[in-house]
mmCIF file of C-alpha atoms in Angstrom:
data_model
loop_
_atom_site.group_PDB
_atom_site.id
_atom_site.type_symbol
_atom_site.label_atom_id
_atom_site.label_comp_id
_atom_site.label_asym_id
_atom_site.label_seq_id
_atom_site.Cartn_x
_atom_site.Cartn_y
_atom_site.Cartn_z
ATOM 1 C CA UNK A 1 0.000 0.000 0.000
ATOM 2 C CA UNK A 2 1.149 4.007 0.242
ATOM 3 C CA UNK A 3 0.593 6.655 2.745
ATOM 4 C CA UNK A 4 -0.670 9.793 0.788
ATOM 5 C CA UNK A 5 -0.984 13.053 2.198
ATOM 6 C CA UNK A 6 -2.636 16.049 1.073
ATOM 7 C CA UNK A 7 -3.040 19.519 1.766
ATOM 8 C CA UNK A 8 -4.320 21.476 2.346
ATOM 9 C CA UNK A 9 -7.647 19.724 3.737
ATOM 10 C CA UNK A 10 -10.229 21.908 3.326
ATOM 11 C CA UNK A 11 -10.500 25.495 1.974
ATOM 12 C CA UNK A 12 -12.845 28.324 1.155
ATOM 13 C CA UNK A 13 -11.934 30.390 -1.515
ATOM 14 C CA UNK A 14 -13.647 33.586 -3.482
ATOM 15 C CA UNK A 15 -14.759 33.454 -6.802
ATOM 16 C CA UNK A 16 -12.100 33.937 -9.487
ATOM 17 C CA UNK A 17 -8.815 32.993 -7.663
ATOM 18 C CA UNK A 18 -6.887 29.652 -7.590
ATOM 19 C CA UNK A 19 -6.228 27.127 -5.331
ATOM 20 C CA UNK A 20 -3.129 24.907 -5.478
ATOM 21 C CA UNK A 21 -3.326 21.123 -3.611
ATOM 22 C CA UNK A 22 -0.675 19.178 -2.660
ATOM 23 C CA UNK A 23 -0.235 15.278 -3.016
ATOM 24 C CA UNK A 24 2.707 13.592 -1.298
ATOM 25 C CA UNK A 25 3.158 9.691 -1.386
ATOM 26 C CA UNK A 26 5.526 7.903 1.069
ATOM 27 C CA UNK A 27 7.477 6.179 -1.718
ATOM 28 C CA UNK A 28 8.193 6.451 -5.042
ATOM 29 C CA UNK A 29 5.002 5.582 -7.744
ATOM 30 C CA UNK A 30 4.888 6.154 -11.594
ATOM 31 C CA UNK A 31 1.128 5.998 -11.834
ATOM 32 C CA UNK A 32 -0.488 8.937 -9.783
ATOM 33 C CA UNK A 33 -4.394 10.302 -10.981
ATOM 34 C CA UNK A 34 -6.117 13.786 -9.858
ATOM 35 C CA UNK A 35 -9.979 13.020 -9.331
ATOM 36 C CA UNK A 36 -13.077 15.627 -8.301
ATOM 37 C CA UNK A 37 -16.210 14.298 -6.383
ATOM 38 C CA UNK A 38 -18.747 16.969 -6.635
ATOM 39 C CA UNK A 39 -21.441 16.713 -3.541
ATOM 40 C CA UNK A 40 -22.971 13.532 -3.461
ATOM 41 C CA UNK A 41 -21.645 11.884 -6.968
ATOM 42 C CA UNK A 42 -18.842 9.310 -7.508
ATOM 43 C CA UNK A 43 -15.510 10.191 -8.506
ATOM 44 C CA UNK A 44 -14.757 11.586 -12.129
ATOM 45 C CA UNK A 45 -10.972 11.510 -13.157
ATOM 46 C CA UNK A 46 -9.302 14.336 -14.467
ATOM 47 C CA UNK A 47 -6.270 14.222 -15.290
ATOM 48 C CA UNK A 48 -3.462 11.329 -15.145
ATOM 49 C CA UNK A 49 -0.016 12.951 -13.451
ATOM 50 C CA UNK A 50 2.916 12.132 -15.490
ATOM 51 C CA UNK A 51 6.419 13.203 -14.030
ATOM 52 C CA UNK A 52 8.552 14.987 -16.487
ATOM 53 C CA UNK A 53 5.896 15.617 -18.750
ATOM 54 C CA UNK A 54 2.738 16.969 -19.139
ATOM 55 C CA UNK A 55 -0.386 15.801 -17.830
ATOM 56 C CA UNK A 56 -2.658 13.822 -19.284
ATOM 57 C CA UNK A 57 -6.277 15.568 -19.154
ATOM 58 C CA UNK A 58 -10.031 13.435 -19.565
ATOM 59 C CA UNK A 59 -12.419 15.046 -21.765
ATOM 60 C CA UNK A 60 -14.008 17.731 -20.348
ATOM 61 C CA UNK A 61 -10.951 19.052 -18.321
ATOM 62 C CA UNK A 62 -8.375 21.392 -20.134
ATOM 63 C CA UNK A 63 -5.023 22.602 -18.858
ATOM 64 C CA UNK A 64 -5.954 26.117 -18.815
ATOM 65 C CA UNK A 65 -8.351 25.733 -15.939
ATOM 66 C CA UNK A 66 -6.784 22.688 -14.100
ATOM 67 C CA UNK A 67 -2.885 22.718 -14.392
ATOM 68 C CA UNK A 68 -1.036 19.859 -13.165
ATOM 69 C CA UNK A 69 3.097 19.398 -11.924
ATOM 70 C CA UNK A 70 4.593 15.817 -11.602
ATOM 71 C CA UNK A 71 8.108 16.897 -10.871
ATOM 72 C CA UNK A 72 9.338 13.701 -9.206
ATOM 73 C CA UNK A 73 7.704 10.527 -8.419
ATOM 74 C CA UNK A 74 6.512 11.394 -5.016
ATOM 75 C CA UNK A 75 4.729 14.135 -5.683
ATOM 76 C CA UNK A 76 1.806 16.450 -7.681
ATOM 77 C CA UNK A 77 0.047 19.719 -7.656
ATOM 78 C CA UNK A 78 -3.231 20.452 -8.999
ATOM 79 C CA UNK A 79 -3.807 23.803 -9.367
ATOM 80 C CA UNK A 80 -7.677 24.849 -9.883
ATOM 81 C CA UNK A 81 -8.199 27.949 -11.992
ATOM 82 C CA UNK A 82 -10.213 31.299 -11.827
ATOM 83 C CA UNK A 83 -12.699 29.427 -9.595
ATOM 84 C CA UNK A 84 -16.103 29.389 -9.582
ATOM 85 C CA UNK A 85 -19.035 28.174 -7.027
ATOM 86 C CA UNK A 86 -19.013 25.055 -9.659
ATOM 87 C CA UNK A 87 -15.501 23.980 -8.879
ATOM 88 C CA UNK A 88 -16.853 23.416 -5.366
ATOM 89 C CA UNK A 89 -15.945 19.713 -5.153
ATOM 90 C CA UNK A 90 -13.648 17.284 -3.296
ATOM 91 C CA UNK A 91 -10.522 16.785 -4.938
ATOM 92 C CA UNK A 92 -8.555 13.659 -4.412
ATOM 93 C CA UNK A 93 -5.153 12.285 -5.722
ATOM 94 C CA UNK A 94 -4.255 8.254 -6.503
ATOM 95 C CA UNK A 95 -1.634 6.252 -6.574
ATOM 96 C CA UNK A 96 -1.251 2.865 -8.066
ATOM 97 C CA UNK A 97 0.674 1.025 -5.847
ATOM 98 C CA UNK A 98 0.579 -2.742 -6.048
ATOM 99 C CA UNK A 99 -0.615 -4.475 -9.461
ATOM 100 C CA UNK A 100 -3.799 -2.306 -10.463
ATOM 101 C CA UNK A 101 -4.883 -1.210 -7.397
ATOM 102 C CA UNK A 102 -5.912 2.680 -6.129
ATOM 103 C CA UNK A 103 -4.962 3.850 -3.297
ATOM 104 C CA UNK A 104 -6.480 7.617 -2.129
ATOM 105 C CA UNK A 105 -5.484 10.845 -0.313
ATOM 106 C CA UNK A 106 -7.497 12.042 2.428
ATOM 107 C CA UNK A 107 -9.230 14.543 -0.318
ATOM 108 C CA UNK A 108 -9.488 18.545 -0.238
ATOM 109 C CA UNK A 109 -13.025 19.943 0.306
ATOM 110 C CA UNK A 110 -13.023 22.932 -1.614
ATOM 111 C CA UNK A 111 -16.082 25.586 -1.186
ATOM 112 C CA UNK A 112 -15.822 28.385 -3.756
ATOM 113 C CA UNK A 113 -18.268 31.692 -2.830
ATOM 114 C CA UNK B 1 -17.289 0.837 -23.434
ATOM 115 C CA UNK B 2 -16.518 -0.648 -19.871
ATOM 116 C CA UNK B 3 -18.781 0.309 -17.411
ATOM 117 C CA UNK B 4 -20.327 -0.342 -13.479
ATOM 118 C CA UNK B 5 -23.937 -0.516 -12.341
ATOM 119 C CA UNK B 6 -24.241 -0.352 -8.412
ATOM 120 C CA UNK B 7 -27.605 -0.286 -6.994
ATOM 121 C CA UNK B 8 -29.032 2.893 -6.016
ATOM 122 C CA UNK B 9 -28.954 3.793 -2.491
ATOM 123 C CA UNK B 10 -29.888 4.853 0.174
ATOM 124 C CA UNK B 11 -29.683 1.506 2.063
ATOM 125 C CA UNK B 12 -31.046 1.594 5.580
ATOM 126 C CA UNK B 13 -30.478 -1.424 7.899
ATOM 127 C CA UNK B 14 -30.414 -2.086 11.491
ATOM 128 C CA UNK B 15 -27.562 -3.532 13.239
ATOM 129 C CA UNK B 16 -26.656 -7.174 13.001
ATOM 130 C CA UNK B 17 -28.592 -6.956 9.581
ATOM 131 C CA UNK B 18 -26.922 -9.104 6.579
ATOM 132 C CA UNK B 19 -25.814 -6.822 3.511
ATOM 133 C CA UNK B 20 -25.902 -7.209 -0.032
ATOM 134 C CA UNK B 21 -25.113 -4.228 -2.048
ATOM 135 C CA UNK B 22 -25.130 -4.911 -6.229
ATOM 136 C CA UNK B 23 -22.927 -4.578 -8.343
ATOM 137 C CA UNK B 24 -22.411 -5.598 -12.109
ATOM 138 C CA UNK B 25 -19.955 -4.777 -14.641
ATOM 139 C CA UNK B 26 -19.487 -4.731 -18.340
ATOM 140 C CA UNK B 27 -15.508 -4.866 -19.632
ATOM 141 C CA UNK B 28 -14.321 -5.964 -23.219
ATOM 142 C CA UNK B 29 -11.221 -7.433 -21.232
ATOM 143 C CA UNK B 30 -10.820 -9.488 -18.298
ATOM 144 C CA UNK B 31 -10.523 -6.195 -14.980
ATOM 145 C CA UNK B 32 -9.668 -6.171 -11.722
ATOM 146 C CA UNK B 33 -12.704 -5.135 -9.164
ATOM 147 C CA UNK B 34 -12.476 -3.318 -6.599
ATOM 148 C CA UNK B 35 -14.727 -1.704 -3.485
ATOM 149 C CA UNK B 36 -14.102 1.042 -1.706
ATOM 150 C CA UNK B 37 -15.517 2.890 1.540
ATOM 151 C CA UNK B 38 -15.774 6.232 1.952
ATOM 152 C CA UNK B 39 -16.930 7.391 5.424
ATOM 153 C CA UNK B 40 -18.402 10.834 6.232
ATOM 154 C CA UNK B 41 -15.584 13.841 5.771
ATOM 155 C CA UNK B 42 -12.971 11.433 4.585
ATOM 156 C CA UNK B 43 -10.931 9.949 1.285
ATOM 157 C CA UNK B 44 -11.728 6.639 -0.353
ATOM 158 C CA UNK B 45 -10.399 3.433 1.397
ATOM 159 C CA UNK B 46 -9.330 0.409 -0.091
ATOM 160 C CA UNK B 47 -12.415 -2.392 1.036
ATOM 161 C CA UNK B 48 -11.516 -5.651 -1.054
ATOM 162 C CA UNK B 49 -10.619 -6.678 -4.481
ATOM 163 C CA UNK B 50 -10.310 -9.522 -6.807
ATOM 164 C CA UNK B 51 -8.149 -10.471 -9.948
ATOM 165 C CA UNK B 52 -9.838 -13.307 -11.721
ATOM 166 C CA UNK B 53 -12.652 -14.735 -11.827
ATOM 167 C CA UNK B 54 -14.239 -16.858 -9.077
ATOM 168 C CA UNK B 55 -11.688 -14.601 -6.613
ATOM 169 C CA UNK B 56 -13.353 -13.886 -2.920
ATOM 170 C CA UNK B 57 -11.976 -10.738 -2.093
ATOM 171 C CA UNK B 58 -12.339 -10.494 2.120
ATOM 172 C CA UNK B 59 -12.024 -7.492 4.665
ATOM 173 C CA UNK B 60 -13.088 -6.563 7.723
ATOM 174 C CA UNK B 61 -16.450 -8.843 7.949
ATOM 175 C CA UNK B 62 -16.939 -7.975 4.062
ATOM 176 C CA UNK B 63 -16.432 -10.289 1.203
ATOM 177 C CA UNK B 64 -17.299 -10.112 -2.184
ATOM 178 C CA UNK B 65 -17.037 -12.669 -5.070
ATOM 179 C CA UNK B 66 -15.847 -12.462 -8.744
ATOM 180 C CA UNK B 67 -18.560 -13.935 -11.246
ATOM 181 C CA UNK B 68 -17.708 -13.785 -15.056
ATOM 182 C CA UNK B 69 -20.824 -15.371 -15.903
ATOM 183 C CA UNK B 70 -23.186 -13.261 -14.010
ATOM 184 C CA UNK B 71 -20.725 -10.207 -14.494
ATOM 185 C CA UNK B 72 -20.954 -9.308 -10.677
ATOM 186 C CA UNK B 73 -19.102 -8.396 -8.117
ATOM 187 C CA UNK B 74 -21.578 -8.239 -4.888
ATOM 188 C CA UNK B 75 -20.659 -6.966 -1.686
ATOM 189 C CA UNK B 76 -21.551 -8.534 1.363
ATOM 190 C CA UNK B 77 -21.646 -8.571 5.228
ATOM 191 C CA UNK B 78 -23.344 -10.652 7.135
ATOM 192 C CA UNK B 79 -24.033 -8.276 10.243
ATOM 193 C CA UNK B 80 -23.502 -5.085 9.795
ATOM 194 C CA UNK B 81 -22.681 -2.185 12.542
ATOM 195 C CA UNK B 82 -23.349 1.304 12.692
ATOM 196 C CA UNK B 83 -19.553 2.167 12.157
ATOM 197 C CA UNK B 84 -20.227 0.451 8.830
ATOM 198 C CA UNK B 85 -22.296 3.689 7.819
ATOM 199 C CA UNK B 86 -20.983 4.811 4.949
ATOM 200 C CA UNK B 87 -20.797 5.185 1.069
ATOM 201 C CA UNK B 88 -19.410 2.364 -1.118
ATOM 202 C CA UNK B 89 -18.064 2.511 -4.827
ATOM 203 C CA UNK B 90 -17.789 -0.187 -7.000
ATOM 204 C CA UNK B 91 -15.133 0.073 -9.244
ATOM 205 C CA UNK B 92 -12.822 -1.567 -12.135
ATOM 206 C CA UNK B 93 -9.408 -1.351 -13.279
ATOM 207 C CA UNK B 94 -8.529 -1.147 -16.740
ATOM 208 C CA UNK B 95 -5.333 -2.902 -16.519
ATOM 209 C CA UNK B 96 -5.564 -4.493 -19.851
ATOM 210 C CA UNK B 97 -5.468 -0.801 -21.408
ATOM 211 C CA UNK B 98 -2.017 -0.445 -19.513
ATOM 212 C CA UNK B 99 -3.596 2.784 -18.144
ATOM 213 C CA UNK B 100 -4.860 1.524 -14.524
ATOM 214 C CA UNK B 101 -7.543 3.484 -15.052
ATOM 215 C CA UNK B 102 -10.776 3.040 -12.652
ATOM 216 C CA UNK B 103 -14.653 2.828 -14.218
ATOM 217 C CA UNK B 104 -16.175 3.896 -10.761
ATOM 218 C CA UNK B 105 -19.878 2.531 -9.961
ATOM 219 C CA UNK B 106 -22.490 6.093 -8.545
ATOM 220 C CA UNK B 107 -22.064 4.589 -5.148
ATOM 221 C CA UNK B 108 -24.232 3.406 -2.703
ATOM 222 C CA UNK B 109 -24.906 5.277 0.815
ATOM 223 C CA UNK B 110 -25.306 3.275 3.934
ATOM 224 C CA UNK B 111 -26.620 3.681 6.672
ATOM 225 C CA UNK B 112 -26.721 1.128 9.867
ATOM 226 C CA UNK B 113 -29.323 1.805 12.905
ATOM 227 C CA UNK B 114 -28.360 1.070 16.587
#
């Protein structure tokens, strides 16, 4: 398994500035994934972190509004963009660890007024 | 493409009750499934998982069994507590892609009565 970290853990934030989150694994991983959960819905992915080059985005997410650093294989930012009351979600980071399988941060709970 | 059907929630049971939450699955491939817990204000935690088919992932009181021919992954307890209130996602890997990407089920809330 991995210990992840992230911070910070919870945040309120005005419309129309950014937020950056950390992620921080206890050992080194080569497959690390951003995800938002908005209230009450499953988990959508957004982007896949790849260190030394540039993220990988799902459709529907663009760099411009969620910018992503890999810059060693412990660690991410996900930076969310000119925010809006929309963007209020949780925001979780993944590792793969072992085979195939997840494993998740704590999450950020981010409230945008 | 690959996708997961959990049943819709809320689930409501008192203590000691047994627990069957649904779960099917549709994959080209041959995934890995997974379920997670989430409990209230926290991240997603790692419940049980199997490989292959006719695996019994087991955690914690919870166990769930790999069907190919029924496509389902079920989770079940067979008495549940109230620290077992919480939301559980289905979920499965698509290794074969090389990705390790996860198709994530809507969830199911639960909620266990003292």
């Amino acid at each position: 398994s991995a210990v992840i970290s992230q911070k910070p853990s919870r945040d309120i934030c005005q419309r129309g500035t950014s937020l950056t989150i950390q992620c921080q694994v206890d050992s080194q991983v080569t497959m690390m994934f951003w995800y938002r959960q908005q209230p009450g819905q499953s988990l959508t992915l957004i982007a896949t972190a790849n260190q030394g080059s540039e993220a990988t985005y799902e459709s529907g997410f663009v760099i411009d509004k969620f910018p992503i650093s890999r810059p060693n294989l412990t660690f991410s930012t996900l930076t969310v963009s000119n925010m809006s009351p929309e963007d209020s979600s949780i925001y979780l980071c993944s590792v793969v660890a072992e085979t195939d399988t997840q494993y998740f941060g704590p999450g950020t709970r981010l409230t945008v007024l | 493409g690959d996708s997961v059907t959990q049943m819709e929630g809320p689930v409501t049971l008192s203590e000691e009750a047994f627990l069957t939450i649904n779960c099917t699955y549709t994959a080209t491939g041959y995934p890995s499934l997974f379920w997670y817990v989430q409990y209230p204000g926290e991240g997603l935690q790692l419940l049980l998982k199997a490989t292959k088919a006719d695996d019994k992932g087991s955690n914690k009181g919870f166990e769930a069994t790999y069907r190919k021919e029924t496509t389902s992954f079920h989770l079940e307890k067979g008495s549940v507590q109230v620290s077992d209130s919480a939301v559980y996602f289905c979920a499965l890997s698509d290794h074969p892609s090389g990705t390790y990407k996860y198709i994530f089920g809507t969830g199911t809330r639960l909620k266990v009565l003292a």
